[in-house]
Coordinates of C-alpha atoms and ligand atoms in Angstrom, one line a residue:
M677 CA -21.9 12.9 15.6
G678 CA -23.5 10.4 13.4
I679 CA -21.7 9.0 10.4
D680 CA -23.9 10.8 8.2
H681 CA -22.8 14.1 9.0
L682 CA -19.1 13.2 9.1
I683 CA -17.0 14.2 6.1
Q684 CA -15.5 10.8 5.7
V685 CA -11.9 10.0 5.0
S686 CA -12.6 7.6 2.5
K687 CA -15.6 6.1 0.8
P688 CA -15.9 3.4 -2.2
N689 CA -16.7 4.6 -5.3
I690 CA -19.3 2.3 -6.9
T691 CA -21.1 3.1 -10.1
E692 CA -24.2 1.6 -11.9
A693 CA -21.7 -0.2 -14.2
D694 CA -19.8 -1.7 -11.2
I695 CA -23.1 -3.1 -10.1
L696 CA -24.1 -4.4 -13.3
A697 CA -20.8 -6.1 -13.9
V698 CA -21.2 -8.1 -10.9
A699 CA -24.8 -8.9 -11.8
E700 CA -23.6 -10.0 -15.0
T701 CA -21.3 -12.2 -13.4
L702 CA -23.9 -13.8 -11.1
R703 CA -26.2 -14.4 -14.1
R704 CA -23.5 -16.3 -15.9
G705 CA -23.0 -18.4 -13.1
F706 CA -19.6 -17.4 -12.4
V707 CA -18.9 -17.1 -8.7
S708 CA -16.0 -18.9 -7.8
G709 CA -12.0 -18.1 -8.0
D710 CA -11.6 -20.4 -11.1
A711 CA -14.2 -18.6 -13.3
P712 CA -13.1 -16.9 -16.4
T713 CA -13.8 -13.5 -14.8
V714 CA -11.1 -13.8 -12.6
R715 CA -8.5 -14.7 -15.4
E716 CA -9.8 -11.7 -17.3
F717 CA -9.2 -9.4 -14.3
E718 CA -5.8 -10.8 -13.8
H719 CA -5.0 -10.1 -17.5
S720 CA -6.2 -6.6 -17.5
F721 CA -4.7 -5.3 -14.4
A722 CA -1.1 -6.9 -15.3
A723 CA -1.5 -5.3 -18.7
A724 CA -2.4 -1.8 -17.0
T725 CA 0.5 -2.2 -14.7
C726 CA 2.8 -3.1 -17.7
R727 CA 3.6 -6.8 -16.3
S728 CA 3.3 -9.9 -18.2
Y729 CA 1.5 -11.9 -15.4
G730 CA -1.0 -11.2 -12.8
V731 CA -2.2 -13.5 -10.2
A732 CA -5.4 -12.6 -8.1
V733 CA -5.4 -13.1 -4.4
A734 CA -7.8 -12.5 -1.2
N735 CA -6.2 -9.3 -0.2
G736 CA -2.7 -7.2 -0.2
S737 CA -1.5 -8.7 2.6
V738 CA -1.6 -12.2 1.6
A739 CA -0.1 -11.1 -1.6
L740 CA 3.1 -10.1 0.3
D741 CA 2.8 -13.7 2.4
I742 CA 2.6 -15.5 -0.5
T743 CA 5.4 -13.8 -2.4
L744 CA 7.6 -13.6 0.5
Y745 CA 7.0 -17.1 0.9
A746 CA 7.7 -18.1 -2.7
L747 CA 11.2 -16.4 -2.1
G748 CA 12.4 -19.2 -0.5
L749 CA 13.8 -17.5 2.4
R750 CA 15.8 -19.4 4.9
D751 CA 16.7 -18.8 8.9
G752 CA 19.2 -16.2 9.2
D753 CA 18.1 -14.5 5.8
E754 CA 17.2 -10.7 6.3
V755 CA 14.7 -8.8 4.5
V756 CA 14.5 -5.1 4.6
I757 CA 11.2 -3.1 5.2
P758 CA 10.7 0.6 5.9
S759 CA 9.5 1.0 9.4
F760 CA 6.9 3.5 8.3
T761 CA 4.3 1.5 6.6
I762 CA 1.6 -1.4 7.1
A763 CA 2.2 -4.3 9.5
S764 CA 1.4 -6.6 6.5
C765 CA 5.1 -6.0 5.4
L766 CA 6.3 -7.2 8.7
F767 CA 3.8 -10.1 9.0
A768 CA 5.0 -11.4 5.7
V769 CA 8.7 -11.3 6.5
L770 CA 8.0 -12.9 10.1
R771 CA 6.0 -15.9 8.8
T772 CA 9.0 -16.8 6.2
G773 CA 11.1 -17.2 9.5
A774 CA 13.6 -14.5 8.2
K775 CA 14.8 -11.6 10.0
P776 CA 12.8 -8.2 9.3
V777 CA 15.5 -5.3 9.2
F778 CA 13.7 -1.8 9.6
T779 CA 14.9 1.1 7.7
D780 CA 14.0 4.7 8.8
V781 CA 12.3 6.8 5.8
H782 CA 13.2 10.3 4.3
P783 CA 11.8 13.3 6.2
T784 CA 10.5 14.8 3.1
T785 CA 9.0 12.0 0.8
W786 CA 8.3 9.8 4.0
N787 CA 9.7 7.0 1.8
L788 CA 12.6 4.6 2.1
S789 CA 15.8 5.8 0.6
I790 CA 19.1 4.5 -0.6
R791 CA 21.1 6.2 2.3
E792 CA 18.9 4.4 4.8
L793 CA 19.1 1.1 2.9
E794 CA 23.1 1.6 2.8
R795 CA 22.8 1.6 6.5
V796 CA 21.2 -1.7 7.2
V797 CA 22.4 -3.8 4.5
T798 CA 24.6 -6.9 5.4
P799 CA 25.7 -9.8 3.6
R800 CA 22.6 -11.7 4.7
T801 CA 20.4 -9.2 3.1
R802 CA 18.3 -11.3 0.8
A803 CA 15.3 -8.9 -0.1
L804 CA 13.9 -5.6 0.4
I805 CA 10.0 -4.8 0.3
A806 CA 9.9 -1.3 -1.6
V807 CA 6.9 0.3 -0.5
H808 CA 5.6 3.5 -2.1
T809 CA 4.1 5.6 0.5
Y810 CA 0.7 7.3 0.3
G811 CA 1.0 7.6 -3.5
L812 CA 4.6 9.0 -3.9
P813 CA 6.8 6.7 -5.4
I814 CA 10.5 5.7 -4.0
E815 CA 13.3 6.9 -5.6
M816 CA 14.0 3.6 -7.5
D817 CA 17.1 4.0 -9.6
P818 CA 19.8 4.1 -6.9
I819 CA 17.9 1.2 -5.1
L820 CA 17.6 -0.8 -8.3
E821 CA 21.3 -0.6 -8.8
F822 CA 22.4 -1.1 -5.5
C823 CA 20.1 -4.5 -5.0
A824 CA 21.2 -5.6 -8.5
E825 CA 25.0 -5.3 -7.4
R826 CA 24.0 -7.3 -4.1
N827 CA 21.8 -9.9 -5.5
I828 CA 19.1 -8.4 -3.4
T829 CA 15.4 -9.3 -4.7
I830 CA 13.0 -6.5 -4.8
V831 CA 9.7 -6.9 -4.0
E832 CA 7.7 -3.9 -4.7
D833 CA 4.6 -3.1 -2.6
A834 CA 2.4 -0.9 -4.9
A835 CA -0.7 -0.8 -2.6
E836 CA -0.8 2.9 -2.3
S837 CA 0.4 3.7 -5.7
H838 CA -2.0 2.7 -8.4
T839 CA -1.4 4.2 -11.8
V840 CA 1.6 6.3 -10.2
T841 CA 4.8 6.4 -12.5
Y842 CA 8.4 6.8 -11.3
N843 CA 10.3 8.6 -14.3
G844 CA 7.7 7.5 -16.8
K845 CA 7.5 3.6 -15.6
L846 CA 4.6 2.5 -13.6
C847 CA 4.9 1.6 -9.7
G848 CA 4.1 -2.1 -10.0
S849 CA 6.6 -2.8 -12.6
F850 CA 9.9 -2.8 -10.8
G851 CA 11.5 -5.5 -9.1
L852 CA 11.0 -9.5 -9.3
A853 CA 7.3 -9.0 -8.4
S854 CA 4.8 -6.3 -7.2
T855 CA 2.0 -6.5 -5.0
F856 CA -1.3 -4.6 -5.0
S857 CA -4.3 -4.2 -2.7
F858 CA -7.8 -3.7 -3.6
Y859 CA -9.4 -3.0 -0.4
A860 CA -12.3 -0.4 -0.2
N861 CA -10.0 2.4 0.4
K862 CA -7.8 2.0 -2.6
A863 CA -7.7 3.3 -6.0
I864 CA -9.8 0.6 -7.5
T865 CA -11.6 -2.0 -4.9
C866 CA -12.9 -5.5 -4.9
G867 CA -14.2 -4.9 -1.6
E868 CA -11.3 -7.1 -0.5
G869 CA -8.7 -8.3 -3.0
G870 CA -5.1 -8.1 -3.9
M871 CA -2.7 -9.1 -6.8
V872 CA 0.8 -10.3 -7.4
V873 CA 2.2 -9.1 -10.7
T874 CA 5.4 -10.0 -12.4
D875 CA 7.2 -10.6 -15.6
D876 CA 8.6 -13.9 -14.6
A877 CA 6.5 -17.0 -15.8
E878 CA 7.8 -19.3 -13.2
F879 CA 7.3 -17.0 -10.3
A880 CA 3.8 -16.4 -11.3
A881 CA 3.0 -20.0 -12.0
R882 CA 4.5 -20.5 -8.3
I883 CA 2.2 -17.8 -6.9
R884 CA -0.7 -19.3 -8.7
G885 CA -0.2 -22.7 -7.1
L886 CA 0.4 -21.2 -3.6
R887 CA -2.4 -19.3 -3.8
N888 CA -4.7 -22.5 -4.7
L889 CA -3.8 -24.8 -1.8
S890 CA -0.7 -25.9 -3.8
F891 CA -2.6 -28.4 -5.8
L892 CA -0.3 -29.9 -8.5
P893 CA -0.5 -28.5 -11.7
A894 CA -2.5 -30.7 -14.5
P895 CA -2.2 -33.5 -15.2
G896 CA -0.9 -34.1 -11.8
P897 CA -3.2 -36.2 -9.5
R898 CA -5.8 -34.1 -7.5
F899 CA -5.6 -33.7 -3.7
V900 CA -2.0 -34.6 -3.8
H901 CA 0.2 -31.7 -2.3
E902 CA 4.0 -31.5 -2.0
E903 CA 3.9 -28.2 0.3
I904 CA 1.5 -26.2 2.0
G905 CA -0.6 -23.5 0.4
W906 CA -3.2 -21.1 1.1
N907 CA -6.7 -20.6 -0.1
S908 CA -6.2 -17.2 -1.3
R909 CA -8.5 -17.1 -4.3
L910 CA -10.3 -13.8 -5.4
S911 CA -14.0 -14.9 -6.2
A912 CA -15.5 -14.1 -9.6
L913 CA -17.9 -11.7 -8.0
Q914 CA -15.0 -9.5 -6.6
A915 CA -13.1 -9.9 -9.9
A916 CA -16.0 -8.6 -12.1
L917 CA -16.1 -5.6 -9.6
G918 CA -12.5 -5.0 -10.1
K919 CA -12.5 -5.5 -13.8
S920 CA -15.1 -2.9 -13.9
Q921 CA -13.2 -0.3 -11.7
L922 CA -10.2 -0.8 -13.6
A923 CA -11.7 0.9 -16.6
R924 CA -11.8 4.2 -14.7
M925 CA -8.9 3.5 -12.5
N926 CA -7.0 6.6 -14.3
D927 CA -9.8 8.8 -13.7
V928 CA -10.1 8.3 -9.7
T929 CA -6.1 8.5 -9.3
T930 CA -6.4 11.9 -11.5
E931 CA -9.1 13.0 -9.1
K932 CA -7.2 12.1 -6.0
R933 CA -4.3 14.0 -7.4
R934 CA -6.6 17.1 -7.7
I935 CA -7.9 16.6 -4.0
G936 CA -4.3 16.6 -2.8
L937 CA -3.1 19.5 -4.7
S938 CA -6.2 21.4 -3.7
Y939 CA -5.3 20.6 -0.1
H940 CA -1.7 21.4 -0.6
E941 CA -2.6 24.8 -2.0
I942 CA -4.6 25.7 1.2
L943 CA -2.0 24.5 3.7
A944 CA 0.9 26.0 1.8
A945 CA 0.1 29.0 3.8
H946 CA 0.9 27.2 6.9
P947 CA 4.2 25.8 6.9
E948 CA 3.9 24.4 10.4
L949 CA 1.7 21.5 8.7
V950 CA 3.8 19.6 6.4
M951 CA 2.4 17.2 3.7
Q952 CA 4.5 15.0 1.3
P953 CA 5.7 17.1 -1.8
T954 CA 3.3 17.3 -4.8
E955 CA 6.0 16.1 -7.0
T956 CA 9.5 15.3 -7.2
N957 CA 12.2 15.1 -10.2
Y958 CA 11.1 11.7 -11.0
S959 CA 7.3 11.7 -10.4
K960 CA 4.0 13.4 -9.2
N961 CA 2.3 12.4 -6.2
M962 CA -1.2 10.7 -6.6
Y963 CA -2.2 11.4 -3.0
W964 CA -3.5 8.2 -2.2
V965 CA -4.2 9.7 1.1
V966 CA -3.7 13.4 1.9
G967 CA -1.3 13.2 5.0
V968 CA -0.3 15.9 7.2
L969 CA 2.6 15.9 9.8
L970 CA 1.5 18.2 12.8
P971 CA 4.2 20.5 15.0
D972 CA 5.9 18.6 17.8
R973 CA 3.4 20.7 20.2
C974 CA 0.3 19.1 18.9
D975 CA -1.0 15.8 20.0
A976 CA -2.3 13.9 17.0
R977 CA -5.1 12.1 18.9
H978 CA -6.5 15.4 20.3
V979 CA -6.4 17.1 17.0
A980 CA -8.3 13.9 15.6
T981 CA -10.8 14.2 18.2
E982 CA -11.4 18.0 17.9
L983 CA -11.7 17.6 14.0
R984 CA -14.1 14.8 14.8
E985 CA -16.3 17.0 16.8
R986 CA -16.5 19.4 13.9
G987 CA -17.7 16.7 11.5
I988 CA -14.5 15.8 10.1
D989 CA -13.0 12.5 10.1
T990 CA -9.3 11.6 10.0
R991 CA -7.0 8.3 10.5
P992 CA -3.6 8.4 12.3
F993 CA -0.5 7.4 10.3
F994 CA 1.1 4.2 10.8
F995 CA 2.6 3.1 14.1
P996 CA 6.2 2.4 13.4
L997 CA 6.8 -1.2 12.8
H998 CA 10.1 -1.3 14.6
R999 CA 8.1 -0.4 17.9
Q1000 CA 5.5 -2.8 17.5
P1001 CA 5.1 -4.8 20.6
L1002 CA 5.0 -8.2 18.9
L1003 CA 8.6 -8.1 18.2
A1004 CA 9.3 -9.1 21.7
R1005 CA 7.9 -12.6 20.8
Y1006 CA 10.6 -12.8 18.1
S1007 CA 13.5 -11.6 20.5
L1008 CA 13.5 -8.5 18.0
A1009 CA 12.3 -5.8 20.5
D1010 CA 15.6 -4.0 21.0
Q1011 CA 15.7 -1.8 18.0
A1012 CA 17.6 1.4 17.4
P1013 CA 15.6 4.6 17.1
L1014 CA 14.2 5.4 13.7
P1015 CA 13.3 9.3 14.4
V1016 CA 11.4 9.9 11.1
S1017 CA 9.4 7.1 11.4
E1018 CA 8.6 7.6 15.0
R1019 CA 7.6 11.1 14.5
L1020 CA 5.5 10.5 11.3
G1021 CA 3.8 7.9 13.7
S1022 CA 3.1 10.1 16.6
H1023 CA 2.3 13.4 14.8
G1024 CA 0.6 12.5 11.6
L1025 CA -3.1 12.2 10.6
Y1026 CA -4.6 12.1 7.0
L1027 CA -7.8 14.2 6.0
P1028 CA -10.8 13.2 4.0
S1029 CA -10.0 12.7 0.2
F1030 CA -12.7 10.5 -1.1
V1031 CA -13.4 10.6 -4.7
G1032 CA -16.6 12.9 -5.0
I1033 CA -15.4 15.2 -1.9
T1034 CA -16.3 18.9 -2.7
D1035 CA -14.1 21.8 -2.8
S1036 CA -15.8 23.1 0.2
E1037 CA -15.6 20.0 2.3
I1038 CA -11.8 20.0 1.6
M1039 CA -11.7 23.9 2.6
Q1040 CA -13.8 23.2 5.8
S1041 CA -11.5 20.0 6.4
A1042 CA -8.2 22.1 5.9
L1043 CA -9.4 25.3 7.8
A1044 CA -10.6 23.3 10.8
L1045 CA -7.3 21.6 11.2
V1046 CA -5.4 25.1 10.6
E1047 CA -7.6 26.5 13.5
I1048 CA -7.1 23.6 15.9
V1049 CA -3.4 23.6 15.4
N1050 CA -3.2 27.4 15.8
N1051 CA -4.8 27.0 19.1
S1052 CA -2.9 24.2 20.5
Ligands
PLP1386 C1 1.4 -0.6 1.7 C2 0.4 -1.8 1.7 N1 0.6 -2.8 1.7 C3 -0.2 -3.8 1.7 C4 -1.5 -3.5 2.5 C5 -2.4 -4.5 2.8 O1 -3.4 -4.7 1.7 P1 -4.9 -5.3 2.3 O2 -5.6 -4.6 3.3 O3 -5.7 -5.5 1.1 O4 -4.6 -6.9 3.1 C6 -2.0 -2.2 2.6 C7 -3.3 -1.6 3.2 O5 -3.3 -0.5 3.3 C8 -0.9 -1.2 2.4 O6 -1.1 0.3 2.3

């Protein structure tokens, strides 16, 4: 079936205002990473996440890479990450030379929880990457307290939780620093892009340096480097798009939640199909994606193929990080089972939820899923 006939999982939401904003930047001759447009985007995005500083980078993965590098981790240090998340978290830890330590996630929220953290922490734990999964926040208070007592640095990965709040405080405003992605399927997009936000001026300056080839700050001599760096600058074109999108970020995430609630309402009559909760006592789910966990008897890949044959696109859930083949290269392949992450990885898929999806497309997608599962 051609892509035109598919109900897609996600589509970028680009308006005339976005196009004009990019054109305007070009007209002003601003193209590269040192243009004022980038600084404007950084200021606006940091303010929108209640942070003092924002440093725009090329994507959400490199935001993690640079942030983890800037922690100055040493051999033997451990960094805790949830197994059920994007590989970028694992790569960022491995690149520093520290040891990734995997936690399972909570069976209801699909997020890391304090109980899992307590289980894996050791005297060598230096940092935690706190990922809010699919638009629902982690229960932060016990984790903040636990980490503060043990001097464990929290890096928050809020790539999937733009505008979401935990007890009224925005995701992206917890911990030493928080990272975001502006990939095409995120709540705002630059095509590709990311941001590190923090309240720590020194840390922000460090990220800023690392992102730009570790040039010495002015008035230091040009082309003299004291350490390795990245060229991970965001271009002015991307920043212009991001800044324009930022103006309606709240509208987009409100719409995402509405779509998630619609699916939830339809699927509530089918308890075999499990979604993340619509809300917890500390937060409301933004439903960055509408994930559904299938019953044991269903093969997620088979269900995805059948849905595609009916014109409905899906994506599988994350493959658990503690089972990634690449761990063998680091002598880390021998990991204990993490049953919730494993079950999510093998039995989860997410449904179309782009901004602009119609109620009938939601109904069609949900009912097709129900029918396929009932016949499995
Ligand atoms: C939680 C999380 N962190 C990081 C990333 C990586 O972002 P990017 O694709 O911009 O590199 C993603 C991407 O989906 C993500 O979901």
